[in-house]
mmCIF file of C-alpha atoms (C1' of nucleotides) in Angstrom:
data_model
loop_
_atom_site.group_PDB
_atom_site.id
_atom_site.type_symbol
_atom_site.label_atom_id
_atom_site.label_comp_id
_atom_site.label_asym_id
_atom_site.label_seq_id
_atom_site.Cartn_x
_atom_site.Cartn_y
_atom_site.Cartn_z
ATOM 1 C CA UNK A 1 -1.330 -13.710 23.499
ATOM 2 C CA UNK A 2 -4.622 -12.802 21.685
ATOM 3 C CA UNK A 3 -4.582 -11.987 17.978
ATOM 4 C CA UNK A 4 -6.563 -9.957 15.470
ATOM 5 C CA UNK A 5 -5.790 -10.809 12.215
ATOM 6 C CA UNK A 6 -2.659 -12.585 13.076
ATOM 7 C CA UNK A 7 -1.575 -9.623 14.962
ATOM 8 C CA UNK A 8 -0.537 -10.095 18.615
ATOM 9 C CA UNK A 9 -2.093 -7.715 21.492
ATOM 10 C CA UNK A 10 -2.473 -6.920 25.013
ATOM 11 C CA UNK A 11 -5.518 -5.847 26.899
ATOM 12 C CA UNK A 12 -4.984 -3.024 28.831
ATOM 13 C CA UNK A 13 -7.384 -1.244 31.315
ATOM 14 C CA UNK A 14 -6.754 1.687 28.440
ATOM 15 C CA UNK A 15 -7.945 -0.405 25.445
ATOM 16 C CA UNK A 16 -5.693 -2.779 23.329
ATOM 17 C CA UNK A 17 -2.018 -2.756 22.651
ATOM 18 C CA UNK A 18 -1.150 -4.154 18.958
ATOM 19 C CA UNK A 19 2.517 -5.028 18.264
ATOM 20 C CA UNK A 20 3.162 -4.589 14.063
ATOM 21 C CA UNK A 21 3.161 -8.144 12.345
ATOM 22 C CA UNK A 22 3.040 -10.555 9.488
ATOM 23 C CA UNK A 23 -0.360 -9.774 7.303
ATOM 24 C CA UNK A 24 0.655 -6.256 7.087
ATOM 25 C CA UNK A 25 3.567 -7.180 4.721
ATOM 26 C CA UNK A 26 1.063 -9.040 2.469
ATOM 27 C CA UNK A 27 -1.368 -6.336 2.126
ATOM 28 C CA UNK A 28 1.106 -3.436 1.598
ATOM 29 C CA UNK A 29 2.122 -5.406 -1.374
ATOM 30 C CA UNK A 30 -1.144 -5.747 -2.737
ATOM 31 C CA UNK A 31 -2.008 -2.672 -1.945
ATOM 32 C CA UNK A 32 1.259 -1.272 -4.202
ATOM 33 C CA UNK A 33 0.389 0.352 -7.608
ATOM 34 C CA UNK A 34 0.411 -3.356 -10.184
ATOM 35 C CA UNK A 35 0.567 -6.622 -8.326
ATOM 36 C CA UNK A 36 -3.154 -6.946 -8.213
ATOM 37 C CA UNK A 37 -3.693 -5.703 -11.598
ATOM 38 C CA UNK A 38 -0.548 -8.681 -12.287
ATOM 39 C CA UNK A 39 -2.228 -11.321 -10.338
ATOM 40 C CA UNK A 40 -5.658 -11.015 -11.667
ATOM 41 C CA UNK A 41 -4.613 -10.631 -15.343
ATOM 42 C CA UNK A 42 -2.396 -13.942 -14.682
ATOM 43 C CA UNK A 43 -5.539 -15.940 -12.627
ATOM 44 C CA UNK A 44 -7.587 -15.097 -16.090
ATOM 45 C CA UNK A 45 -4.756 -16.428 -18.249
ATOM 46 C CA UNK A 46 -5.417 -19.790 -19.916
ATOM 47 C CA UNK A 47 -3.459 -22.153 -17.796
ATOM 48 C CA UNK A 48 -2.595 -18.959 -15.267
ATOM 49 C CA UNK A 49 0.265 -18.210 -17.346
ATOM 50 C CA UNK A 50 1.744 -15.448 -19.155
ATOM 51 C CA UNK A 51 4.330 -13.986 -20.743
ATOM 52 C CA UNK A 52 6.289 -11.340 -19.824
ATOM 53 C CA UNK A 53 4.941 -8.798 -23.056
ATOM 54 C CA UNK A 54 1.066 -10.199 -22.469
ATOM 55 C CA UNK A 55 1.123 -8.874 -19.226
ATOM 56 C CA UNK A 56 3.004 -5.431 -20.110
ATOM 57 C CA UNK A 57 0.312 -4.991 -23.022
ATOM 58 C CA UNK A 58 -2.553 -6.313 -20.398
ATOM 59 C CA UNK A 59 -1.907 -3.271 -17.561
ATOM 60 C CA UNK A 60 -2.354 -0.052 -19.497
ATOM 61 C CA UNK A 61 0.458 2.631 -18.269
ATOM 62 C CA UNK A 62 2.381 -0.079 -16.413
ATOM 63 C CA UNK A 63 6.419 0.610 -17.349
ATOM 64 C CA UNK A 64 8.781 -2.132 -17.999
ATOM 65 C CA UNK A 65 10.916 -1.302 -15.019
ATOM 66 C CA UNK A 66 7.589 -1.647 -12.921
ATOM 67 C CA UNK A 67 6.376 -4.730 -14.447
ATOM 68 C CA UNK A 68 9.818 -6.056 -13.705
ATOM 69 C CA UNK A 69 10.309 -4.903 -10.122
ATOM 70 C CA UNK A 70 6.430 -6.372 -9.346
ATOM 71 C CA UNK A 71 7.214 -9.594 -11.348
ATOM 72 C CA UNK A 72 10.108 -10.317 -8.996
ATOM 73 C CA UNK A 73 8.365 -9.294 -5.425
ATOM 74 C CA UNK A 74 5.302 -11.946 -6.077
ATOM 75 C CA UNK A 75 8.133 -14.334 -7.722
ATOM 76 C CA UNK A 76 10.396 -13.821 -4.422
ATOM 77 C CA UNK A 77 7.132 -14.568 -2.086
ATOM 78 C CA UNK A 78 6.616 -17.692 -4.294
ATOM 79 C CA UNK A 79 3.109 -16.666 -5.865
ATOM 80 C CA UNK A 80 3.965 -16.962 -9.344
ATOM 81 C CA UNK A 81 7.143 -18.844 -11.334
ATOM 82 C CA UNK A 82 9.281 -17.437 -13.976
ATOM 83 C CA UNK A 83 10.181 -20.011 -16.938
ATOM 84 C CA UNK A 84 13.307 -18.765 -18.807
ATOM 85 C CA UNK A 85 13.382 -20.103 -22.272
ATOM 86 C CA UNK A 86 16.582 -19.639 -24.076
ATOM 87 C CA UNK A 87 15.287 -18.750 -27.659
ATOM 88 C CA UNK A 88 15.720 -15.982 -30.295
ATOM 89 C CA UNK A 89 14.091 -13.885 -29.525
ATOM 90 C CA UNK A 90 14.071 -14.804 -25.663
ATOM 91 C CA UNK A 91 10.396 -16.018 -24.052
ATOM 92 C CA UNK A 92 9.797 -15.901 -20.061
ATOM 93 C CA UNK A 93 6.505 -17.365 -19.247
ATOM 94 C CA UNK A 94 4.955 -16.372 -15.914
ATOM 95 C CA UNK A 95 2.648 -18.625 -14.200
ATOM 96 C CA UNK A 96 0.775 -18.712 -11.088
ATOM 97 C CA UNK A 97 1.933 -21.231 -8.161
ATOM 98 C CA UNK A 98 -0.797 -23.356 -6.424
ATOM 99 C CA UNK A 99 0.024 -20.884 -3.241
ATOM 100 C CA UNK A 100 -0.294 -17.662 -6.058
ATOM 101 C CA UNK A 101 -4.138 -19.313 -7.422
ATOM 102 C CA UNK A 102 -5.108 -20.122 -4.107
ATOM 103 C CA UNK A 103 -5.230 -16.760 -2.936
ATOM 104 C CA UNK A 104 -7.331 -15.061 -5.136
ATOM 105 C CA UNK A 105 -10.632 -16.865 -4.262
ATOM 106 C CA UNK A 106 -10.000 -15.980 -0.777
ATOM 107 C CA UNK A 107 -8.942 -12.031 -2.133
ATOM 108 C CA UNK A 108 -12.084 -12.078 -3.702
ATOM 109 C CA UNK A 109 -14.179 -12.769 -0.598
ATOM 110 C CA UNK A 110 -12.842 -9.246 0.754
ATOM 111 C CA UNK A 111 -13.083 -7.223 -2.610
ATOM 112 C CA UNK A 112 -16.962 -8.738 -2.824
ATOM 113 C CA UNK A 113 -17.313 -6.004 0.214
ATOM 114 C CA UNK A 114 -15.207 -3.514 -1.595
ATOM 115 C CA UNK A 115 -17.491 -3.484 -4.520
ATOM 116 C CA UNK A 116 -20.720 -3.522 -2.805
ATOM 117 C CA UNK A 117 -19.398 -0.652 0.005
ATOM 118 C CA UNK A 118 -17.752 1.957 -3.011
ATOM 119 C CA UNK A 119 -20.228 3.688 -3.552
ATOM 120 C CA UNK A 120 -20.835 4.047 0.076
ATOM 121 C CA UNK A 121 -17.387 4.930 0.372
ATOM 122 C CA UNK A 122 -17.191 7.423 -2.960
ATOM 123 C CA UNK A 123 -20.634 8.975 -1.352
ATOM 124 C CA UNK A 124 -18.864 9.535 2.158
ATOM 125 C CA UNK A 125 -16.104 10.799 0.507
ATOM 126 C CA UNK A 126 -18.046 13.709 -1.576
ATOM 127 C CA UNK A 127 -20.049 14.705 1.994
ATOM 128 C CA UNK A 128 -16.628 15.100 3.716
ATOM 129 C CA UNK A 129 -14.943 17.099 1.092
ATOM 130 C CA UNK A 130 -17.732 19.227 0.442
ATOM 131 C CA UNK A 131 -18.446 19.570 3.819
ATOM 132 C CA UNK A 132 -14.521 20.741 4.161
ATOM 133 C CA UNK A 133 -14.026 23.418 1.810
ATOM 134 C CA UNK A 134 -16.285 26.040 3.073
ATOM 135 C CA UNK A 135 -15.456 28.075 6.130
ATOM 136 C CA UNK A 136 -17.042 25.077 8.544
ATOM 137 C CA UNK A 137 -14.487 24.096 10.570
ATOM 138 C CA UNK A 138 -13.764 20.393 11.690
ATOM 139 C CA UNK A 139 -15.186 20.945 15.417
ATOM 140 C CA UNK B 1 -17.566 -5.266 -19.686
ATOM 141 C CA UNK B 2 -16.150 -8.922 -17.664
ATOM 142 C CA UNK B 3 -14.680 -8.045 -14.713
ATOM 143 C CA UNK B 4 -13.048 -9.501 -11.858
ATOM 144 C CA UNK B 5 -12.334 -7.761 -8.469
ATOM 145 C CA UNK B 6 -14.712 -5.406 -9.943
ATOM 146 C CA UNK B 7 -11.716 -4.349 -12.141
ATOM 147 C CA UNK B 8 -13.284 -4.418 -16.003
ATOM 148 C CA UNK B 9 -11.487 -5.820 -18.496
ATOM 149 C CA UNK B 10 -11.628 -7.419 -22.398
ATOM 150 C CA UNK B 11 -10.411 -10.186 -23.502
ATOM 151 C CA UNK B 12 -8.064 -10.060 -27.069
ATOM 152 C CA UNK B 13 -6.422 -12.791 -28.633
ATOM 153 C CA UNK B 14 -2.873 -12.200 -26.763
ATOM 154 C CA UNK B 15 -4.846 -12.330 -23.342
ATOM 155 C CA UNK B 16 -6.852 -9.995 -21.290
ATOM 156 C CA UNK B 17 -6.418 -6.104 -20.839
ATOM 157 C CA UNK B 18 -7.013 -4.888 -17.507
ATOM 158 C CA UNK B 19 -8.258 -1.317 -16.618
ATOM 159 C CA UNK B 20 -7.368 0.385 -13.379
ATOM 160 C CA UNK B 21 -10.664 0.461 -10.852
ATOM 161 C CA UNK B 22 -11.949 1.220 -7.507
ATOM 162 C CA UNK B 23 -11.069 -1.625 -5.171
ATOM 163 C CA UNK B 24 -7.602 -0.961 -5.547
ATOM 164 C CA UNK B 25 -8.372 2.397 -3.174
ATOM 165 C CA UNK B 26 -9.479 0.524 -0.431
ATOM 166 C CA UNK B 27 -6.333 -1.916 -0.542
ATOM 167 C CA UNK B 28 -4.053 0.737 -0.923
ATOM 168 C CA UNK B 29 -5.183 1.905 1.769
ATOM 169 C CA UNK B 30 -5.751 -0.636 3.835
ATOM 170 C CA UNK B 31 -1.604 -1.357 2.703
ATOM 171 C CA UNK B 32 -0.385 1.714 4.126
ATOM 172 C CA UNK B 33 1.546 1.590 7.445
ATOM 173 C CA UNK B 34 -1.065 2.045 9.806
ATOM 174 C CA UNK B 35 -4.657 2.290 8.749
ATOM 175 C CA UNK B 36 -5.434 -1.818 9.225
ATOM 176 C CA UNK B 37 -3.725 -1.148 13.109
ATOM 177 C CA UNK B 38 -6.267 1.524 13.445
ATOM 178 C CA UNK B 39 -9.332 -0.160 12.809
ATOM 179 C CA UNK B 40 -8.354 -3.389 14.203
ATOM 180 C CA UNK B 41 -7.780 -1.804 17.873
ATOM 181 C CA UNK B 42 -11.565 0.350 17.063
ATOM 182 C CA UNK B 43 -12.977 -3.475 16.473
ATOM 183 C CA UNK B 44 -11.145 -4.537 19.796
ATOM 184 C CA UNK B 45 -11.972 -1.782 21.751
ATOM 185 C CA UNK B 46 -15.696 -1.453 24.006
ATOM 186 C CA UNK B 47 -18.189 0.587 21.830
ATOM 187 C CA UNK B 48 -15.877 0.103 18.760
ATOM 188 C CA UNK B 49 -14.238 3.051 20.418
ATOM 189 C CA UNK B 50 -11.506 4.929 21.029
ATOM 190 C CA UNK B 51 -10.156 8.632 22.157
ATOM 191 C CA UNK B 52 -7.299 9.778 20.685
ATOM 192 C CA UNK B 53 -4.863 9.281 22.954
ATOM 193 C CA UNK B 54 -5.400 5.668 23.435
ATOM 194 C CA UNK B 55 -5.061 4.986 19.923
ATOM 195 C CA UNK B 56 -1.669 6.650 19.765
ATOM 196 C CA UNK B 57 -0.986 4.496 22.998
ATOM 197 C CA UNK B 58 -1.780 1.389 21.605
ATOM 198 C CA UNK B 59 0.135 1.644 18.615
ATOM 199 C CA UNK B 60 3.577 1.360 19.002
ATOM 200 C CA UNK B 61 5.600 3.874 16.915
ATOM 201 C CA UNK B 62 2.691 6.144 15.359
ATOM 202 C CA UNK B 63 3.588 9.475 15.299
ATOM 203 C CA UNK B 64 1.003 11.643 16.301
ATOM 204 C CA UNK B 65 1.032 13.297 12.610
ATOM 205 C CA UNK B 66 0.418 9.914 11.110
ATOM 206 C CA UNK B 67 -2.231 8.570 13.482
ATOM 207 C CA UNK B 68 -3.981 12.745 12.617
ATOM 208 C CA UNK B 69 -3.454 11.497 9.177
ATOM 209 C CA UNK B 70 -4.851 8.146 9.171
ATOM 210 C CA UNK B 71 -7.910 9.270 11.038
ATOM 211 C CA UNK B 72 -8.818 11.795 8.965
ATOM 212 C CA UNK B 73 -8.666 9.065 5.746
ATOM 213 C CA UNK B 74 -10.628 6.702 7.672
ATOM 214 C CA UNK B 75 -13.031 9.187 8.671
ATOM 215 C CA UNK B 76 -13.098 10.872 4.806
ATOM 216 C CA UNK B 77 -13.753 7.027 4.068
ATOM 217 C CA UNK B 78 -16.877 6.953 6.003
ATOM 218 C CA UNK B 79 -15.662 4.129 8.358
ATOM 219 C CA UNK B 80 -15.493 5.955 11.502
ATOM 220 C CA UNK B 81 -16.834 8.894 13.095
ATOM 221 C CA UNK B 82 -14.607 11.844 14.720
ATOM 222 C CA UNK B 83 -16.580 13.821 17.932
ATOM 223 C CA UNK B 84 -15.201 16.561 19.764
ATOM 224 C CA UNK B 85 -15.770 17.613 22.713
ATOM 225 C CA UNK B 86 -14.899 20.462 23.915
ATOM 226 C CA UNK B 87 -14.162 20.613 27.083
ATOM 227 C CA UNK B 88 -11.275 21.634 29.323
ATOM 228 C CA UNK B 89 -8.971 19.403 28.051
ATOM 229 C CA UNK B 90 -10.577 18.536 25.163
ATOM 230 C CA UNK B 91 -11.160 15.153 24.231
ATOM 231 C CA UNK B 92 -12.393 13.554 20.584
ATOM 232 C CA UNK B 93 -13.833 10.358 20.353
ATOM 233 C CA UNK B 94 -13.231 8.272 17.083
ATOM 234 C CA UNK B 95 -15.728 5.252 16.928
ATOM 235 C CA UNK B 96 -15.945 2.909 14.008
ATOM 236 C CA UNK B 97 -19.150 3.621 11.845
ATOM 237 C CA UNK B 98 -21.600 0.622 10.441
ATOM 238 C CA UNK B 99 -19.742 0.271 7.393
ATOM 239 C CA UNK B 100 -16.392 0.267 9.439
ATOM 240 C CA UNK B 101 -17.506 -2.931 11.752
ATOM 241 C CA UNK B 102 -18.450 -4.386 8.446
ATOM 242 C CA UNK B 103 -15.397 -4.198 6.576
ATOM 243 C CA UNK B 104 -13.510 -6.452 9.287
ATOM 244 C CA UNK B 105 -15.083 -9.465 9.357
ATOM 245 C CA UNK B 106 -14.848 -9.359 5.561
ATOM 246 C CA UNK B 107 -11.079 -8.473 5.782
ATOM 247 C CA UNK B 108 -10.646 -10.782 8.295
ATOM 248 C CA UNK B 109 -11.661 -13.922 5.962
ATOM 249 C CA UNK B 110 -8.660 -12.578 3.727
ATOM 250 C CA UNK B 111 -6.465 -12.558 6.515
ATOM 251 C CA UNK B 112 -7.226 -15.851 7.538
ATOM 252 C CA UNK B 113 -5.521 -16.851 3.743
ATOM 253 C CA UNK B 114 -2.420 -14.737 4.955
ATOM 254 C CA UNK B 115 -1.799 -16.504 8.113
ATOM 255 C CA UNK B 116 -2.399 -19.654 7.148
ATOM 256 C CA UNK B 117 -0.210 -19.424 4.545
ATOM 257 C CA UNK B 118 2.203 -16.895 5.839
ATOM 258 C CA UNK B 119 5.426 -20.034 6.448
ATOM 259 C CA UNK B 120 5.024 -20.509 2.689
ATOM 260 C CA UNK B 121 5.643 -17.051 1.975
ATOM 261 C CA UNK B 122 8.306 -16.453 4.118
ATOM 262 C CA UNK B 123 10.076 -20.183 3.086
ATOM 263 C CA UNK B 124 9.519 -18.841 -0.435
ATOM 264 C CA UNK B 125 11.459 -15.786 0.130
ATOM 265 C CA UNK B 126 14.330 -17.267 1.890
ATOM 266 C CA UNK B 127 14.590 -19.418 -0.736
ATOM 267 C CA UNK B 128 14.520 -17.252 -3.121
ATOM 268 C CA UNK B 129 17.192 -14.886 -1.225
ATOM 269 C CA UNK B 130 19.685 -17.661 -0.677
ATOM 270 C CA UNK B 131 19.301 -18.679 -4.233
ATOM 271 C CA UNK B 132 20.717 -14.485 -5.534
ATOM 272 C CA UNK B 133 23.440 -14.342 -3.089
ATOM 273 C CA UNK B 134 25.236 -16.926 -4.759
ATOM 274 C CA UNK B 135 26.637 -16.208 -7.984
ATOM 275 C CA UNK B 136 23.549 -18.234 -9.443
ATOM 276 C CA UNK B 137 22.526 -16.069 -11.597
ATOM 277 C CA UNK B 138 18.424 -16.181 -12.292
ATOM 278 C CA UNK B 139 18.319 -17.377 -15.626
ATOM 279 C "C1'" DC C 1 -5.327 16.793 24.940
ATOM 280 C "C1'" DA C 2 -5.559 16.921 20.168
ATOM 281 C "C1'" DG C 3 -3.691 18.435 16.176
ATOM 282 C "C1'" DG C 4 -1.901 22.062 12.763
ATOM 283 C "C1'" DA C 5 2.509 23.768 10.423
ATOM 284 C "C1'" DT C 6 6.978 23.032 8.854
ATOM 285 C "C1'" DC C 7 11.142 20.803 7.510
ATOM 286 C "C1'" DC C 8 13.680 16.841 6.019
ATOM 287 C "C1'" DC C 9 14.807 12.314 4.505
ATOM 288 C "C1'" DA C 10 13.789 7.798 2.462
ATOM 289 C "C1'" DA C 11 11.267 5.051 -0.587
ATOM 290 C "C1'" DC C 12 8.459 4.390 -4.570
ATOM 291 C "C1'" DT C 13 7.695 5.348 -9.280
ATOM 292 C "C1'" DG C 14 8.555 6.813 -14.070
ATOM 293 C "C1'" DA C 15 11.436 7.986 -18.212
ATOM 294 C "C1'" DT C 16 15.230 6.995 -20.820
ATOM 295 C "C1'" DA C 17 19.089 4.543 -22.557
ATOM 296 C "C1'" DC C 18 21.570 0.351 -23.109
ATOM 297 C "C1'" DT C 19 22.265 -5.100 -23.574
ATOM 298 C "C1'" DG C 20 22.321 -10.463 -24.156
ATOM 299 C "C1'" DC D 1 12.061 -9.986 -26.241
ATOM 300 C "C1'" DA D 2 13.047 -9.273 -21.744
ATOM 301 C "C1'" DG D 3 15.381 -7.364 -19.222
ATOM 302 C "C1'" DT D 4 19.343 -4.000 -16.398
ATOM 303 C "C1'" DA D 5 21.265 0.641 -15.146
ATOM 304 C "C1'" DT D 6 20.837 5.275 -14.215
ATOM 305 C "C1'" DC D 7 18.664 9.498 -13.211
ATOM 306 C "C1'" DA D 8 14.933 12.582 -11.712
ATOM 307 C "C1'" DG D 9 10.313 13.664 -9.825
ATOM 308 C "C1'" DT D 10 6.944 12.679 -6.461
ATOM 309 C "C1'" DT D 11 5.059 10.921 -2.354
ATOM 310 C "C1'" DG D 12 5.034 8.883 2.389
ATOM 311 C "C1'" DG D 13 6.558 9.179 6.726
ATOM 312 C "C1'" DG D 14 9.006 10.943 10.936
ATOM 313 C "C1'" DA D 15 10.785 14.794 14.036
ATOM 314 C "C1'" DT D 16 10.021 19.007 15.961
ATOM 315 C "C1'" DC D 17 7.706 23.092 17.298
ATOM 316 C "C1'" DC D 18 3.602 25.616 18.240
ATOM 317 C "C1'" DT D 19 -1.549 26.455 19.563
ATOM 318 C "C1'" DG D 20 -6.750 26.418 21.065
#
DNA sequence: CAGGATCCCAACTGATACTG
DNA sequence: CAGTATCAGTTGGGATCCTG
């Protein structure tokens, strides 16, 4: 079956047919309130490593619960590893995997559009709202 | 300020501080459940274009409140284009706009890391999920 | 045909308190 | 220090009904 961007589809004489698939899972997570704010404050991390206070004082308004939760998601999908050290006070460093650094260069390739398109974006934005609140209707 | 994924940040002695920025719209986006199906069957489709009903067609599960919903972002977005017509039943054409053909390809080079590495994800995580089920604990 | 309005539930997120 | 547990608020999403 053909693909765009890894997801399976059928022609039909009515236009495409996607079935839901894999890179969707990978996006929604980035796409979630911290784990790119996580990720990049780890990939600028001497030795892409952290630990677990550095990156709580790094992402202004993050909570501890949050930090937590995201910590474990990108640990669980085996982009970063969490180093337990037994001390008084206790110490967990977080570091990136070779999987977690490899996939920022190629993340970066997409937000390189992002940056250059916001303000075409933000602009598009302002015409449609203004556009929306007076009495024109939509037609 | 340094940035990186056009997120600015500073660097202190305990590591770098992020503040929350702009690309992180477009991904959450992009993460929700169906905006990435909706411009991926616009790129497929001839004329980067679709009618209404064929996107809800080729899209297995959308509601028809969603796919209303993710149109209107889209369109708010600037990356496609709504036209009515009004005829007798009426029919509204969404097409994707310059900027909306554009943001694939660029998306699709970050997809390309997903797939490729999409077994090492999903390895990771059943690894990771056979490891808690245990009584291992994580320490 | 396309979509607005409404209701409802589930999931995500945050705040707070407690612990090894 | 680095969590876990619990509770509450908010948002996202789906189902249904109605209309130009």
């Amino acid at each position: 079956m053909a693909e765009i961007h890894g997801r399976p589809y059928a022609m039909t004489g009515r236009g495409p047919v996607l079935t839901p698939c894999a890179p969707h899972d990978v996006l929604a997570r980035l796409g979630d309130k911290w784990t790119i704010l996580v990720m990049s404050l780890l990939s600028l991390a001497p030795g892409n490593q952290l630990r677990f206070s550095d990156l709580r004082r790094g992402i202004r308004g993050i909570s501890q619960r949050m930090l937590t939760l995201t910590l474990r998601n990108l640990e669980r999908d085996g982009l970063l590893t969490r180093h337990y050290f037994p001390e008084v006070p206790p110490r967990v460093e977080y570091a990136l995997t070779e999987m977690g650094r490899s996939m920022l260069p190629a993340l970066e390739g997409f937000t390189a559009w992002i940056r250059s398109n916001w303000p075409s974006i933000e602009a598009a934005r302002a015409a449609y709202d203004s556009r929306g609140e007076p009495g024109a209707d939509g037609t």
